[in-house]
GROMACS .gro file of C-alpha atoms in nm:
model
  242
    1MET     CA    1  -0.049  -1.769   0.907
    2ASN     CA    2   0.097  -1.433   0.776
    3GLN     CA    3   0.351  -1.309   0.529
    4SER     CA    4   0.548  -1.018   0.649
    5PHE     CA    5   0.700  -0.741   0.452
    6ASN     CA    6   0.973  -0.501   0.568
    7LEU     CA    7   1.003  -0.185   0.353
    8CYS     CA    8   1.305  -0.006   0.270
    9VAL     CA    9   1.341   0.350   0.143
   10ALA     CA   10   1.454   0.431  -0.217
   11THR     CA   11   1.787   0.601  -0.218
   12GLU     CA   12   1.809   0.777  -0.555
   13THR     CA   13   1.756   1.128  -0.392
   14ILE     CA   14   1.783   1.073  -0.040
   15VAL     CA   15   2.067   1.289   0.044
   16ASN     CA   16   1.871   1.597  -0.106
   17ASP     CA   17   1.559   1.471   0.071
   18ALA     CA   18   1.735   1.459   0.413
   19GLN     CA   19   1.887   1.820   0.363
   20GLN     CA   20   1.536   1.951   0.270
   21LEU     CA   21   1.378   1.775   0.563
   22GLY     CA   22   1.635   1.886   0.816
   23VAL     CA   23   1.728   1.549   0.909
   24THR     CA   24   2.021   1.289   0.831
   25VAL     CA   25   2.032   1.038   0.584
   26ASP     CA   26   2.048   0.795   0.856
   27ALA     CA   27   1.724   0.908   1.011
   28LEU     CA   28   1.554   0.831   0.668
   29GLN     CA   29   1.689   0.482   0.647
   30ARG     CA   30   1.559   0.435   1.005
   31ILE     CA   31   1.198   0.494   0.896
   32CYS     CA   32   1.058   0.169   0.974
   33ILE     CA   33   0.748   0.025   0.774
   34ASN     CA   34   0.628  -0.327   0.795
   35VAL     CA   35   0.320  -0.475   0.608
   36SER     CA   36   0.151  -0.793   0.726
   37ALA     CA   37  -0.071  -1.000   0.476
   38GLN     CA   38  -0.302  -1.244   0.616
   39ILE     CA   39  -0.595  -1.463   0.502
   40ILE     CA   40  -0.909  -1.419   0.703
   41ARG     CA   41  -1.188  -1.671   0.682
   42GLN     CA   42  -1.453  -1.524   0.900
   43PRO     CA   43  -1.697  -1.369   0.871
   44SER     CA   44  -1.610  -1.386   0.481
   45LEU     CA   45  -1.290  -1.464   0.295
   46TYR     CA   46  -1.046  -1.161   0.278
   47LEU     CA   47  -0.693  -1.071   0.238
   48GLN     CA   48  -0.579  -0.828   0.539
   49LEU     CA   49  -0.345  -0.577   0.497
   50THR     CA   50  -0.170  -0.409   0.797
   51TYR     CA   51   0.063  -0.122   0.751
   52GLN     CA   52   0.289  -0.031   1.056
   53LEU     CA   53   0.508   0.303   1.031
   54THR     CA   54   0.759   0.387   1.297
   55LEU     CA   55   0.927   0.738   1.249
   56PRO     CA   56   1.269   0.773   1.444
   57ASN     CA   57   1.202   1.143   1.585
   58GLN     CA   58   0.988   1.414   1.634
   59LEU     CA   59   1.099   1.631   1.349
   60LEU     CA   60   0.982   1.387   1.096
   61ALA     CA   61   0.646   1.327   1.293
   62LYS     CA   62   0.585   1.720   1.266
   63GLN     CA   63   0.622   1.707   0.858
   64LEU     CA   64   0.445   1.383   0.799
   65ASN     CA   65   0.139   1.416   0.604
   66TRP     CA   66  -0.087   1.159   0.774
   67SER     CA   67  -0.456   1.236   0.786
   68MET     CA   68  -0.704   1.134   1.059
   69TRP     CA   69  -0.945   0.847   0.946
   70GLN     CA   70  -1.283   0.944   0.874
   71GLN     CA   71  -1.605   0.724   0.804
   72ALA     CA   72  -1.726   1.021   0.588
   73GLN     CA   73  -1.410   0.986   0.373
   74VAL     CA   74  -1.452   0.620   0.288
   75LYS     CA   75  -1.496   0.633  -0.089
   76PHE     CA   76  -1.344   0.546  -0.413
   77ASP     CA   77  -1.093   0.822  -0.531
   78ASP     CA   78  -0.825   0.872  -0.788
   79TYR     CA   79  -0.475   1.008  -0.784
   80LEU     CA   80  -0.417   0.917  -0.418
   81TRP     CA   81  -0.042   0.850  -0.481
   82GLU     CA   82  -0.026   1.249  -0.487
   83GLU     CA   83  -0.071   1.218  -0.102
   84THR     CA   84   0.059   0.976   0.179
   85CYS     CA   85  -0.049   0.652   0.007
   86LEU     CA   86  -0.061   0.287   0.140
   87GLU     CA   87  -0.040   0.074  -0.188
   88CYS     CA   88  -0.026  -0.298  -0.283
   89PHE     CA   89   0.025  -0.440  -0.631
   90ILE     CA   90  -0.101  -0.792  -0.699
   91ALA     CA   91  -0.025  -0.982  -1.010
   92GLY     CA   92  -0.129  -1.329  -1.151
   93ARG     CA   93  -0.312  -1.519  -1.407
   94LEU     CA   94  -0.664  -1.411  -1.479
   95ILE     CA   95  -0.922  -1.698  -1.395
   96ASN     CA   96  -1.076  -1.731  -1.719
   97ASP     CA   97  -0.777  -1.701  -1.952
   98GLU     CA   98  -0.841  -1.990  -2.193
   99ASN     CA   99  -0.877  -1.727  -2.500
  100LEU     CA  100  -0.567  -1.520  -2.415
  101THR     CA  101  -0.231  -1.564  -2.536
  102ASP     CA  102   0.075  -1.669  -2.339
  103ALA     CA  103   0.190  -1.319  -2.310
  104GLN     CA  104  -0.163  -1.198  -2.190
  105LYS     CA  105  -0.193  -1.454  -1.923
  106ALA     CA  106   0.144  -1.339  -1.773
  107THR     CA  107   0.113  -0.957  -1.754
  108PRO     CA  108  -0.196  -0.853  -1.552
  109TYR     CA  109  -0.210  -0.695  -1.220
  110ILE     CA  110  -0.413  -0.502  -0.993
  111GLU     CA  111  -0.313  -0.177  -0.794
  112ILE     CA  112  -0.447  -0.113  -0.438
  113ASN     CA  113  -0.420   0.253  -0.311
  114ALA     CA  114  -0.537   0.385   0.012
  115ASN     CA  115  -0.512   0.696   0.192
  116PRO     CA  116  -0.493   0.699   0.584
  117ASP     CA  117  -0.801   0.921   0.580
  118GLY     CA  118  -1.024   0.634   0.440
  119ARG     CA  119  -1.029   0.705   0.061
  120TYR     CA  120  -0.893   0.430  -0.161
  121ALA     CA  121  -0.905   0.303  -0.539
  122LEU     CA  122  -0.841  -0.043  -0.687
  123TYR     CA  123  -0.730  -0.044  -1.058
  124GLN     CA  124  -0.663  -0.339  -1.301
  125PHE     CA  125  -0.356  -0.326  -1.573
  126GLU     CA  126  -0.348  -0.562  -1.880
  127SER     CA  127   0.016  -0.531  -1.861
  128TYR     CA  128   0.310  -0.289  -1.731
  129ARG     CA  129   0.140   0.039  -1.703
  130ASN     CA  130  -0.128  -0.061  -1.970
  131PRO     CA  131  -0.381   0.114  -2.025
  132ALA     CA  132  -0.186   0.428  -1.996
  133THR     CA  133  -0.464   0.625  -1.919
  134LEU     CA  134  -0.475   0.842  -1.602
  135PRO     CA  135  -0.652   0.782  -1.383
  136PRO     CA  136  -0.621   0.431  -1.434
  137THR     CA  137  -0.894   0.160  -1.528
  138PRO     CA  138  -1.097   0.080  -1.208
  139LEU     CA  139  -1.102  -0.279  -1.092
  140TYR     CA  140  -1.440  -0.447  -1.098
  141ALA     CA  141  -1.561  -0.734  -0.879
  142ALA     CA  142  -1.593  -1.088  -1.035
  143ASP     CA  143  -1.955  -1.024  -1.134
  144GLY     CA  144  -1.824  -0.722  -1.354
  145GLN     CA  145  -2.110  -0.483  -1.252
  146SER     CA  146  -1.966  -0.316  -0.914
  147ARG     CA  147  -1.625  -0.161  -0.854
  148ALA     CA  148  -1.394  -0.353  -0.624
  149PHE     CA  149  -1.363  -0.210  -0.284
  150ILE     CA  150  -1.184  -0.272   0.046
  151ASN     CA  151  -1.312  -0.259   0.422
  152TRP     CA  152  -1.119  -0.051   0.671
  153ILE     CA  153  -1.059  -0.237   1.009
  154ASN     CA  154  -1.222  -0.019   1.275
  155ASP     CA  155  -0.986  -0.104   1.563
  156VAL     CA  156  -0.689   0.062   1.422
  157THR     CA  157  -0.867   0.374   1.324
  158PRO     CA  158  -0.684   0.603   1.542
  159THR     CA  159  -0.443   0.849   1.349
  160LEU     CA  160  -0.139   0.782   1.571
  161ARG     CA  161  -0.020   0.567   1.859
  162TYR     CA  162   0.197   0.780   2.017
  163VAL     CA  163   0.474   0.689   2.245
  164GLU     CA  164   0.483   1.063   2.359
  165ASN     CA  165   0.305   1.350   2.198
  166PRO     CA  166   0.526   1.448   1.909
  167LEU     CA  167   0.439   1.789   1.928
  168SER     CA  168   0.537   1.835   2.277
  169ASN     CA  169   0.803   2.106   2.358
  170ASN     CA  170   0.965   1.841   2.593
  171PRO     CA  171   1.301   1.786   2.436
  172SER     CA  172   1.298   1.446   2.604
  173VAL     CA  173   1.039   1.326   2.354
  174ALA     CA  174   1.211   1.457   2.039
  175LYS     CA  175   1.419   1.142   1.955
  176LYS     CA  176   1.168   0.893   2.072
  177PRO     CA  177   0.973   0.683   1.799
  178HIS     CA  178   0.631   0.750   1.680
  179HIS     CA  179   0.384   0.491   1.537
  180TYR     CA  180   0.103   0.495   1.293
  181GLU     CA  181  -0.073   0.212   1.172
  182ARG     CA  182  -0.388   0.127   0.916
  183SER     CA  183  -0.535  -0.211   0.822
  184PHE     CA  184  -0.795  -0.305   0.571
  185ASN     CA  185  -0.940  -0.587   0.402
  186VAL     CA  186  -0.984  -0.686   0.032
  187PRO     CA  187  -1.242  -0.952  -0.044
  188VAL     CA  188  -1.088  -1.249  -0.216
  189ILE     CA  189  -1.230  -1.618  -0.342
  190GLN     CA  190  -1.060  -1.935  -0.298
  191ARG     CA  191  -1.040  -2.149  -0.607
  192SER     CA  192  -1.033  -2.525  -0.613
  193ASN     CA  193  -0.674  -2.556  -0.643
  194LYS     CA  194  -0.633  -2.376  -0.292
  195GLN     CA  195  -0.503  -2.046  -0.457
  196TYR     CA  196  -0.686  -1.706  -0.384
  197ALA     CA  197  -0.780  -1.446  -0.649
  198ILE     CA  198  -0.919  -1.082  -0.620
  199ALA     CA  199  -1.184  -1.024  -0.871
  200ASN     CA  200  -1.068  -1.252  -1.160
  201THR     CA  201  -0.699  -1.228  -1.087
  202MET     CA  202  -0.508  -1.477  -0.913
  203ILE     CA  203  -0.259  -1.384  -0.644
  204GLU     CA  204   0.072  -1.511  -0.731
  205GLN     CA  205   0.272  -1.227  -0.671
  206ILE     CA  206   0.233  -0.934  -0.402
  207ASN     CA  207   0.416  -0.586  -0.352
  208PRO     CA  208   0.296  -0.381  -0.058
  209CYS     CA  209   0.447  -0.024  -0.104
  210VAL     CA  210   0.416   0.319   0.059
  211ILE     CA  211   0.440   0.662  -0.043
  212LEU     CA  212   0.509   0.893   0.262
  213TRP     CA  213   0.471   1.268   0.190
  214PHE     CA  214   0.672   1.514   0.425
  215GLY     CA  215   0.531   1.863   0.318
  216GLU     CA  216   0.652   1.877  -0.044
  217ILE     CA  217   0.895   1.575  -0.022
  218ALA     CA  218   0.787   1.216  -0.116
  219LEU     CA  219   0.972   0.892   0.015
  220TYR     CA  220   0.919   0.567  -0.150
  221PHE     CA  221   0.918   0.240   0.028
  222ALA     CA  222   0.896  -0.126  -0.120
  223PRO     CA  223   1.039  -0.439  -0.005
  224ASN     CA  224   1.276  -0.409  -0.313
  225HIS     CA  225   1.329  -0.117  -0.535
  226ALA     CA  226   1.382  -0.083  -0.928
  227SER     CA  227   1.615   0.188  -1.003
  228PRO     CA  228   1.495   0.463  -1.051
  229PRO     CA  229   1.192   0.357  -0.815
  230ASP     CA  230   0.914   0.191  -1.016
  231PHE     CA  231   0.632  -0.011  -0.816
  232HIS     CA  232   0.483  -0.148  -1.130
  233ASN     CA  233   0.836  -0.311  -1.219
  234ARG     CA  234   0.720  -0.699  -1.161
  235SER     CA  235   1.099  -0.834  -1.151
  236HIS     CA  236   1.130  -0.683  -0.796
  237TRP     CA  237   0.796  -0.828  -0.656
  238PRO     CA  238   0.785  -1.096  -0.379
  239ARG     CA  239   0.598  -1.406  -0.427
  240PHE     CA  240   0.250  -1.458  -0.245
  241GLU     CA  241   0.300  -1.748   0.013
  242LEU     CA  242  -0.039  -1.759   0.178
   0.00000   0.00000   0.00000
């Protein structure tokens, strides 16, 4: 069983973005991003997130900043949102929340960042963008001793699955789609009430998002957008249904 999300582009600056990228607004709106969430039980319990991206034409493929995955790059790193970034926000009650106020119980959330090259980061927020320090506070595993981490899925490490080579000079491929994919696991635990948790946070809402950089232009994708775009705004996050 999996939960699927179709991400749409934020449109506040889309006309100007299209002009700077030399494409139509329609081309940007036809960028297709699907994120699939799935619980994997063997050999360990994980939340698996798979990001599939399709660009509608060669011109966008040439401008996309999408790095090749490298084992040497797999490490915790900050400020990944300044590059193409696969993100996911997860919110829910803390497991041990007996001593918290009702407001504190309702507001904590986790932010996951992953660069296609292998770098990643997981952060913990107590409430909306709080703490406000940059970089944000790292998320620690349930033991409180080690930083939380992700595991990349090795069978999708090729940087790009071409329909045709997008750098080809053959005009017949200029309008064919170009596909990109990444997948990774986040360790989870299952509570006695059948709910899943990452570190000490129950998974009750999940908001997969993507920032795509095309040169100096950033496009923001989410299942639903606040205005202006704000991935941290929980009122637009879907419920977790797994």
